[in-house]
C-alpha cells in the first residue's frame, strides 16, 4: 500500500491553470488518507451537474493560498455526490484554512484511473464496482478526483479522473 500521495509537478501547467496530470502513479494503487488534512466545501447541483463549482473552487483556492496552506508538490480534491442536488469536495491542505471546515478522510482507498468525457462516469463507476467485487468489497464509498478543469482537459486532450474506493477502515 502506498502511504504517500504521488508527487506532482505543479509547475507543468501550460494553461496557467491546471497542471498536466500523469495518471500512472495513481492507477490501481492503494493509498491511506489517514493523517492527511482536508478542508470541506459544498457545491449545488442539478441532477449531479454542479452549478456553482467555479465560484466555490476559486473562493476555496484563494483562501488556501492566503492561509499558505497549499501543498507544494501535491494536489488532491476529492468529490462526492451526496445527492443529485449537492456535492461535497475535500481539498488537501497543509494546515487549517480560516472560514473552512476541517475534514479527515480515514482508511485505505483503492485508486483506478480513467480518461474520457464525463458522460462515461456511469461506466467508470460500474468498472470500479467490478474491481471492488474482485477485491471482496461491496458497496464501498467512492470519491472522485477530477484532475483538471474542463477547459484544461480540452486543451491537454485528456480528461483524467481518478476514482477512489474505500476498501478498509
C-alpha atoms as an extended CHARMM CRD file, in Angstrom:
* protein
*
       169  EXT
         1         1  UNK       CA              0.0000000000        0.0000000000        0.0000000000  PROA      1               0.0000000000
         2         2  UNK       CA              1.1760000000        3.4990000000       -0.8350000000  PROA      2               0.0000000000
         3         3  UNK       CA              1.2840000000        5.7660000000        2.1750000000  PROA      3               0.0000000000
         4         4  UNK       CA              2.2680000000        8.9270000000        0.3190000000  PROA      4               0.0000000000
         5         5  UNK       CA              0.3530000000       10.5940000000       -2.4580000000  PROA      5               0.0000000000
         6         6  UNK       CA              2.3350000000       10.8020000000       -5.7000000000  PROA      6               0.0000000000
         7         7  UNK       CA              4.4480000000       13.9140000000       -6.1420000000  PROA      7               0.0000000000
         8         8  UNK       CA              3.1610000000       16.1440000000       -8.9220000000  PROA      8               0.0000000000
         9         9  UNK       CA              4.9510000000       18.7890000000      -10.9810000000  PROA      9               0.0000000000
        10        10  UNK       CA              2.5370000000       21.6290000000      -10.3340000000  PROA      10              0.0000000000
        11        11  UNK       CA              4.7160000000       23.9850000000      -12.4010000000  PROA      11              0.0000000000
        12        12  UNK       CA              3.9720000000       21.9930000000      -15.5820000000  PROA      12              0.0000000000
        13        13  UNK       CA              0.8130000000       23.9650000000      -16.3310000000  PROA      13              0.0000000000
        14        14  UNK       CA              0.9720000000       25.4090000000      -19.8690000000  PROA      14              0.0000000000
        15        15  UNK       CA             -2.5220000000       26.8580000000      -19.4510000000  PROA      15              0.0000000000
        16        16  UNK       CA             -1.5680000000       28.7240000000      -16.2760000000  PROA      16              0.0000000000
        17        17  UNK       CA             -4.4100000000       26.8710000000      -14.5670000000  PROA      17              0.0000000000
        18        18  UNK       CA             -4.2770000000       23.0960000000      -14.0100000000  PROA      18              0.0000000000
        19        19  UNK       CA             -1.0580000000       21.0910000000      -14.1200000000  PROA      19              0.0000000000
        20        20  UNK       CA             -0.6080000000       18.3740000000      -16.7380000000  PROA      20              0.0000000000
        21        21  UNK       CA             -1.5880000000       15.1470000000      -14.9840000000  PROA      21              0.0000000000
        22        22  UNK       CA              0.1670000000       11.7630000000      -15.1350000000  PROA      22              0.0000000000
        23        23  UNK       CA             -2.2930000000        9.0300000000      -14.0740000000  PROA      23              0.0000000000
        24        24  UNK       CA              0.2940000000        6.2100000000      -13.9100000000  PROA      24              0.0000000000
        25        25  UNK       CA              1.3990000000        6.7200000000      -10.2650000000  PROA      25              0.0000000000
        26        26  UNK       CA             -2.2470000000        6.5840000000       -9.1730000000  PROA      26              0.0000000000
        27        27  UNK       CA             -3.7250000000        3.7820000000      -11.2850000000  PROA      27              0.0000000000
        28        28  UNK       CA             -4.6060000000        0.5520000000       -9.4800000000  PROA      28              0.0000000000
        29        29  UNK       CA             -2.7580000000        1.6000000000       -6.3350000000  PROA      29              0.0000000000
        30        30  UNK       CA             -3.8690000000        1.6470000000       -2.7040000000  PROA      30              0.0000000000
        31        31  UNK       CA             -3.4650000000        4.7310000000       -0.5380000000  PROA      31              0.0000000000
        32        32  UNK       CA             -4.0200000000        5.6380000000        3.0710000000  PROA      32              0.0000000000
        33        33  UNK       CA             -5.5390000000        9.0820000000        3.5700000000  PROA      33              0.0000000000
        34        34  UNK       CA             -5.2070000000        8.7890000000        7.3480000000  PROA      34              0.0000000000
        35        35  UNK       CA             -3.2790000000       11.7250000000        8.7050000000  PROA      35              0.0000000000
        36        36  UNK       CA             -3.9050000000       13.9590000000        5.6780000000  PROA      36              0.0000000000
        37        37  UNK       CA             -5.6510000000       17.3000000000        6.1750000000  PROA      37              0.0000000000
        38        38  UNK       CA             -8.5470000000       18.4270000000        4.0470000000  PROA      38              0.0000000000
        39        39  UNK       CA            -10.9840000000       21.2980000000        4.0380000000  PROA      39              0.0000000000
        40        40  UNK       CA            -14.5700000000       20.6680000000        3.0330000000  PROA      40              0.0000000000
        41        41  UNK       CA            -16.6000000000       22.7020000000        0.5500000000  PROA      41              0.0000000000
        42        42  UNK       CA            -20.0530000000       22.1250000000       -0.8910000000  PROA      42              0.0000000000
        43        43  UNK       CA            -21.4780000000       22.8310000000       -4.3340000000  PROA      43              0.0000000000
        44        44  UNK       CA            -25.0510000000       22.8590000000       -5.5400000000  PROA      44              0.0000000000
        45        45  UNK       CA            -26.0490000000       20.5820000000       -8.4000000000  PROA      45              0.0000000000
        46        46  UNK       CA            -28.9330000000       19.9390000000      -10.7330000000  PROA      46              0.0000000000
        47        47  UNK       CA            -29.1550000000       16.2060000000      -11.3680000000  PROA      47              0.0000000000
        48        48  UNK       CA            -25.4660000000       15.7980000000      -10.3910000000  PROA      48              0.0000000000
        49        49  UNK       CA            -24.2380000000       18.6340000000      -12.6390000000  PROA      49              0.0000000000
        50        50  UNK       CA            -22.5680000000       21.3010000000      -10.4830000000  PROA      50              0.0000000000
        51        51  UNK       CA            -23.9220000000       24.7970000000      -10.9710000000  PROA      51              0.0000000000
        52        52  UNK       CA            -21.6360000000       26.8790000000       -8.7460000000  PROA      52              0.0000000000
        53        53  UNK       CA            -18.3750000000       24.9210000000       -8.9490000000  PROA      53              0.0000000000
        54        54  UNK       CA            -16.2320000000       27.7140000000      -10.4360000000  PROA      54              0.0000000000
        55        55  UNK       CA            -17.0510000000       30.2100000000       -7.6530000000  PROA      55              0.0000000000
        56        56  UNK       CA            -16.8090000000       27.6860000000       -4.8130000000  PROA      56              0.0000000000
        57        57  UNK       CA            -13.4580000000       26.3550000000       -6.0410000000  PROA      57              0.0000000000
        58        58  UNK       CA            -11.9460000000       29.7820000000       -6.7740000000  PROA      58              0.0000000000
        59        59  UNK       CA            -13.0090000000       31.0780000000       -3.3450000000  PROA      59              0.0000000000
        60        60  UNK       CA            -11.5640000000       27.9930000000       -1.6240000000  PROA      60              0.0000000000
        61        61  UNK       CA             -8.3230000000       28.1450000000       -3.6150000000  PROA      61              0.0000000000
        62        62  UNK       CA             -7.9220000000       31.8360000000       -2.7860000000  PROA      62              0.0000000000
        63        63  UNK       CA             -8.4260000000       31.0970000000        0.9350000000  PROA      63              0.0000000000
        64        64  UNK       CA             -5.9080000000       28.2230000000        0.7780000000  PROA      64              0.0000000000
        65        65  UNK       CA             -3.3120000000       30.4720000000       -0.8550000000  PROA      65              0.0000000000
        66        66  UNK       CA             -3.9340000000       33.3020000000        1.6310000000  PROA      66              0.0000000000
        67        67  UNK       CA             -3.5100000000       30.8450000000        4.5140000000  PROA      67              0.0000000000
        68        68  UNK       CA             -0.3410000000       29.4780000000        2.8700000000  PROA      68              0.0000000000
        69        69  UNK       CA             -1.8640000000       26.0210000000        3.2390000000  PROA      69              0.0000000000
        70        70  UNK       CA             -1.2900000000       24.7180000000       -0.3410000000  PROA      70              0.0000000000
        71        71  UNK       CA              0.9850000000       21.6590000000       -0.5110000000  PROA      71              0.0000000000
        72        72  UNK       CA              3.9740000000       22.4940000000       -2.6950000000  PROA      72              0.0000000000
        73        73  UNK       CA              4.2360000000       19.2140000000       -4.5870000000  PROA      73              0.0000000000
        74        74  UNK       CA              0.7890000000       17.6070000000       -4.4870000000  PROA      74              0.0000000000
        75        75  UNK       CA             -2.7750000000       18.4300000000       -5.3270000000  PROA      75              0.0000000000
        76        76  UNK       CA             -5.8630000000       16.4630000000       -4.4070000000  PROA      76              0.0000000000
        77        77  UNK       CA             -9.5090000000       17.4100000000       -4.3840000000  PROA      77              0.0000000000
        78        78  UNK       CA            -11.9170000000       14.5760000000       -3.7360000000  PROA      78              0.0000000000
        79        79  UNK       CA            -15.5510000000       14.9780000000       -4.7450000000  PROA      79              0.0000000000
        80        80  UNK       CA            -18.5690000000       13.0750000000       -3.5180000000  PROA      80              0.0000000000
        81        81  UNK       CA            -22.1220000000       13.4410000000       -4.7720000000  PROA      81              0.0000000000
        82        82  UNK       CA            -24.2980000000       13.2920000000       -1.6730000000  PROA      82              0.0000000000
        83        83  UNK       CA            -27.4910000000       13.7750000000       -3.6830000000  PROA      83              0.0000000000
        84        84  UNK       CA            -28.4740000000       14.8640000000       -7.1680000000  PROA      84              0.0000000000
        85        85  UNK       CA            -28.6440000000       18.3910000000       -5.7020000000  PROA      85              0.0000000000
        86        86  UNK       CA            -25.4050000000       18.6310000000       -3.7140000000  PROA      86              0.0000000000
        87        87  UNK       CA            -21.7620000000       17.5130000000       -3.6860000000  PROA      87              0.0000000000
        88        88  UNK       CA            -19.0440000000       17.7280000000       -1.0600000000  PROA      88              0.0000000000
        89        89  UNK       CA            -15.4460000000       18.4340000000       -2.0300000000  PROA      89              0.0000000000
        90        90  UNK       CA            -12.4080000000       17.7430000000        0.1160000000  PROA      90              0.0000000000
        91        91  UNK       CA             -9.2960000000       19.7720000000       -0.7400000000  PROA      91              0.0000000000
        92        92  UNK       CA             -5.8730000000       18.6870000000        0.5190000000  PROA      92              0.0000000000
        93        93  UNK       CA             -4.1840000000       21.3230000000        2.6830000000  PROA      93              0.0000000000
        94        94  UNK       CA             -1.1540000000       21.5210000000        4.9570000000  PROA      94              0.0000000000
        95        95  UNK       CA             -2.8900000000       23.4310000000        7.7480000000  PROA      95              0.0000000000
        96        96  UNK       CA             -6.2590000000       24.8320000000        8.7600000000  PROA      96              0.0000000000
        97        97  UNK       CA             -7.8440000000       27.4170000000        6.4760000000  PROA      97              0.0000000000
        98        98  UNK       CA             -9.8970000000       30.1780000000        8.1270000000  PROA      98              0.0000000000
        99        99  UNK       CA            -13.5650000000       30.0320000000        7.1600000000  PROA      99              0.0000000000
       100       100  UNK       CA            -13.4720000000       26.3670000000        6.0820000000  PROA      100             0.0000000000
       101       101  UNK       CA            -14.4230000000       23.2210000000        7.9230000000  PROA      101             0.0000000000
       102       102  UNK       CA            -11.5280000000       20.8300000000        8.5090000000  PROA      102             0.0000000000
       103       103  UNK       CA            -12.2070000000       17.2710000000        7.3640000000  PROA      103             0.0000000000
       104       104  UNK       CA            -10.4750000000       13.9280000000        7.7280000000  PROA      104             0.0000000000
       105       105  UNK       CA            -10.8010000000       11.0170000000        5.3400000000  PROA      105             0.0000000000
       106       106  UNK       CA             -9.6940000000        7.8450000000        7.0200000000  PROA      106             0.0000000000
       107       107  UNK       CA             -8.9870000000        4.3760000000        5.7610000000  PROA      107             0.0000000000
       108       108  UNK       CA             -7.4180000000        2.5660000000        2.8580000000  PROA      108             0.0000000000
       109       109  UNK       CA             -8.5120000000        3.5470000000       -0.6470000000  PROA      109             0.0000000000
       110       110  UNK       CA             -8.0900000000        1.7740000000       -3.9810000000  PROA      110             0.0000000000
       111       111  UNK       CA             -7.4890000000        4.1080000000       -6.9440000000  PROA      111             0.0000000000
       112       112  UNK       CA             -8.3290000000        3.4880000000      -10.5750000000  PROA      112             0.0000000000
       113       113  UNK       CA             -7.5890000000        5.9210000000      -13.4340000000  PROA      113             0.0000000000
       114       114  UNK       CA             -9.9880000000        6.7920000000      -16.2350000000  PROA      114             0.0000000000
       115       115  UNK       CA             -9.7720000000        9.1520000000      -19.2130000000  PROA      115             0.0000000000
       116       116  UNK       CA            -12.6560000000       10.4290000000      -21.2920000000  PROA      116             0.0000000000
       117       117  UNK       CA            -15.7560000000       12.5940000000      -21.2190000000  PROA      117             0.0000000000
       118       118  UNK       CA            -17.7570000000       12.9380000000      -18.0080000000  PROA      118             0.0000000000
       119       119  UNK       CA            -20.6290000000       11.1980000000      -19.7880000000  PROA      119             0.0000000000
       120       120  UNK       CA            -18.6970000000        7.9410000000      -19.1750000000  PROA      120             0.0000000000
       121       121  UNK       CA            -18.9020000000        8.3190000000      -15.3820000000  PROA      121             0.0000000000
       122       122  UNK       CA            -21.6420000000        5.6870000000      -15.0620000000  PROA      122             0.0000000000
       123       123  UNK       CA            -19.4600000000        3.1910000000      -16.9620000000  PROA      123             0.0000000000
       124       124  UNK       CA            -16.4310000000        4.0860000000      -14.8260000000  PROA      124             0.0000000000
       125       125  UNK       CA            -18.4280000000        3.5780000000      -11.6410000000  PROA      125             0.0000000000
       126       126  UNK       CA            -19.5070000000        0.1450000000      -12.9100000000  PROA      126             0.0000000000
       127       127  UNK       CA            -15.8630000000       -0.7430000000      -13.6500000000  PROA      127             0.0000000000
       128       128  UNK       CA            -14.8460000000        0.4280000000      -10.1820000000  PROA      128             0.0000000000
       129       129  UNK       CA            -17.5850000000       -1.6440000000       -8.5620000000  PROA      129             0.0000000000
       130       130  UNK       CA            -16.3890000000       -4.6990000000      -10.5380000000  PROA      130             0.0000000000
       131       131  UNK       CA            -12.8370000000       -4.0760000000       -9.2690000000  PROA      131             0.0000000000
       132       132  UNK       CA            -14.1830000000       -3.8100000000       -5.7090000000  PROA      132             0.0000000000
       133       133  UNK       CA            -16.1140000000       -7.0640000000       -6.0660000000  PROA      133             0.0000000000
       134       134  UNK       CA            -12.8940000000       -8.7430000000       -7.2200000000  PROA      134             0.0000000000
       135       135  UNK       CA            -11.2600000000       -7.4410000000       -4.0340000000  PROA      135             0.0000000000
       136       136  UNK       CA            -14.1090000000       -8.8110000000       -1.9130000000  PROA      136             0.0000000000
       137       137  UNK       CA            -15.5670000000       -5.3790000000       -1.1230000000  PROA      137             0.0000000000
       138       138  UNK       CA            -19.1740000000       -4.4680000000       -1.7560000000  PROA      138             0.0000000000
       139       139  UNK       CA            -20.8270000000       -1.0670000000       -1.6370000000  PROA      139             0.0000000000
       140       140  UNK       CA            -17.6950000000        0.8650000000       -0.7190000000  PROA      140             0.0000000000
       141       141  UNK       CA            -17.6770000000        4.6550000000       -0.5510000000  PROA      141             0.0000000000
       142       142  UNK       CA            -16.3520000000        6.1520000000       -3.8030000000  PROA      142             0.0000000000
       143       143  UNK       CA            -14.7390000000        9.5670000000       -4.1880000000  PROA      143             0.0000000000
       144       144  UNK       CA            -13.6710000000       11.1900000000       -7.4680000000  PROA      144             0.0000000000
       145       145  UNK       CA            -10.5100000000       13.1770000000       -8.1750000000  PROA      145             0.0000000000
       146       146  UNK       CA            -11.2060000000       15.3650000000      -11.2050000000  PROA      146             0.0000000000
       147       147  UNK       CA             -7.6030000000       16.1700000000      -12.0680000000  PROA      147             0.0000000000
       148       148  UNK       CA             -8.2130000000       19.1510000000      -14.3440000000  PROA      148             0.0000000000
       149       149  UNK       CA            -10.9320000000       21.6790000000      -15.0220000000  PROA      149             0.0000000000
       150       150  UNK       CA            -12.9630000000       21.2330000000      -18.2280000000  PROA      150             0.0000000000
       151       151  UNK       CA            -11.0040000000       23.9670000000      -20.0390000000  PROA      151             0.0000000000
       152       152  UNK       CA             -7.6180000000       22.4150000000      -19.2740000000  PROA      152             0.0000000000
       153       153  UNK       CA             -8.8980000000       18.9210000000      -20.1090000000  PROA      153             0.0000000000
       154       154  UNK       CA             -9.8990000000       20.2040000000      -23.5410000000  PROA      154             0.0000000000
       155       155  UNK       CA             -6.5630000000       21.9890000000      -24.0240000000  PROA      155             0.0000000000
       156       156  UNK       CA             -4.4950000000       18.9550000000      -22.9510000000  PROA      156             0.0000000000
       157       157  UNK       CA             -6.6420000000       16.4360000000      -24.8350000000  PROA      157             0.0000000000
       158       158  UNK       CA             -7.2310000000       14.3380000000      -21.7080000000  PROA      158             0.0000000000
       159       159  UNK       CA             -9.8650000000       14.3420000000      -19.0030000000  PROA      159             0.0000000000
       160       160  UNK       CA             -8.2170000000       12.1670000000      -16.3700000000  PROA      160             0.0000000000
       161       161  UNK       CA            -10.4230000000       11.1480000000      -13.4720000000  PROA      161             0.0000000000
       162       162  UNK       CA             -9.1960000000        9.0220000000      -10.5860000000  PROA      162             0.0000000000
       163       163  UNK       CA            -11.8700000000        7.1290000000       -8.6680000000  PROA      163             0.0000000000
       164       164  UNK       CA            -11.0360000000        6.1360000000       -5.1070000000  PROA      164             0.0000000000
       165       165  UNK       CA            -12.9860000000        3.3750000000       -3.3830000000  PROA      165             0.0000000000
       166       166  UNK       CA            -12.6800000000        2.7210000000        0.3250000000  PROA      166             0.0000000000
       167       167  UNK       CA            -11.5070000000       -0.8270000000        0.8600000000  PROA      167             0.0000000000
       168       168  UNK       CA            -10.5120000000       -0.6880000000        4.5230000000  PROA      168             0.0000000000
       169       169  UNK       CA            -11.0010000000        1.3280000000        7.6740000000  PROA      169             0.0000000000
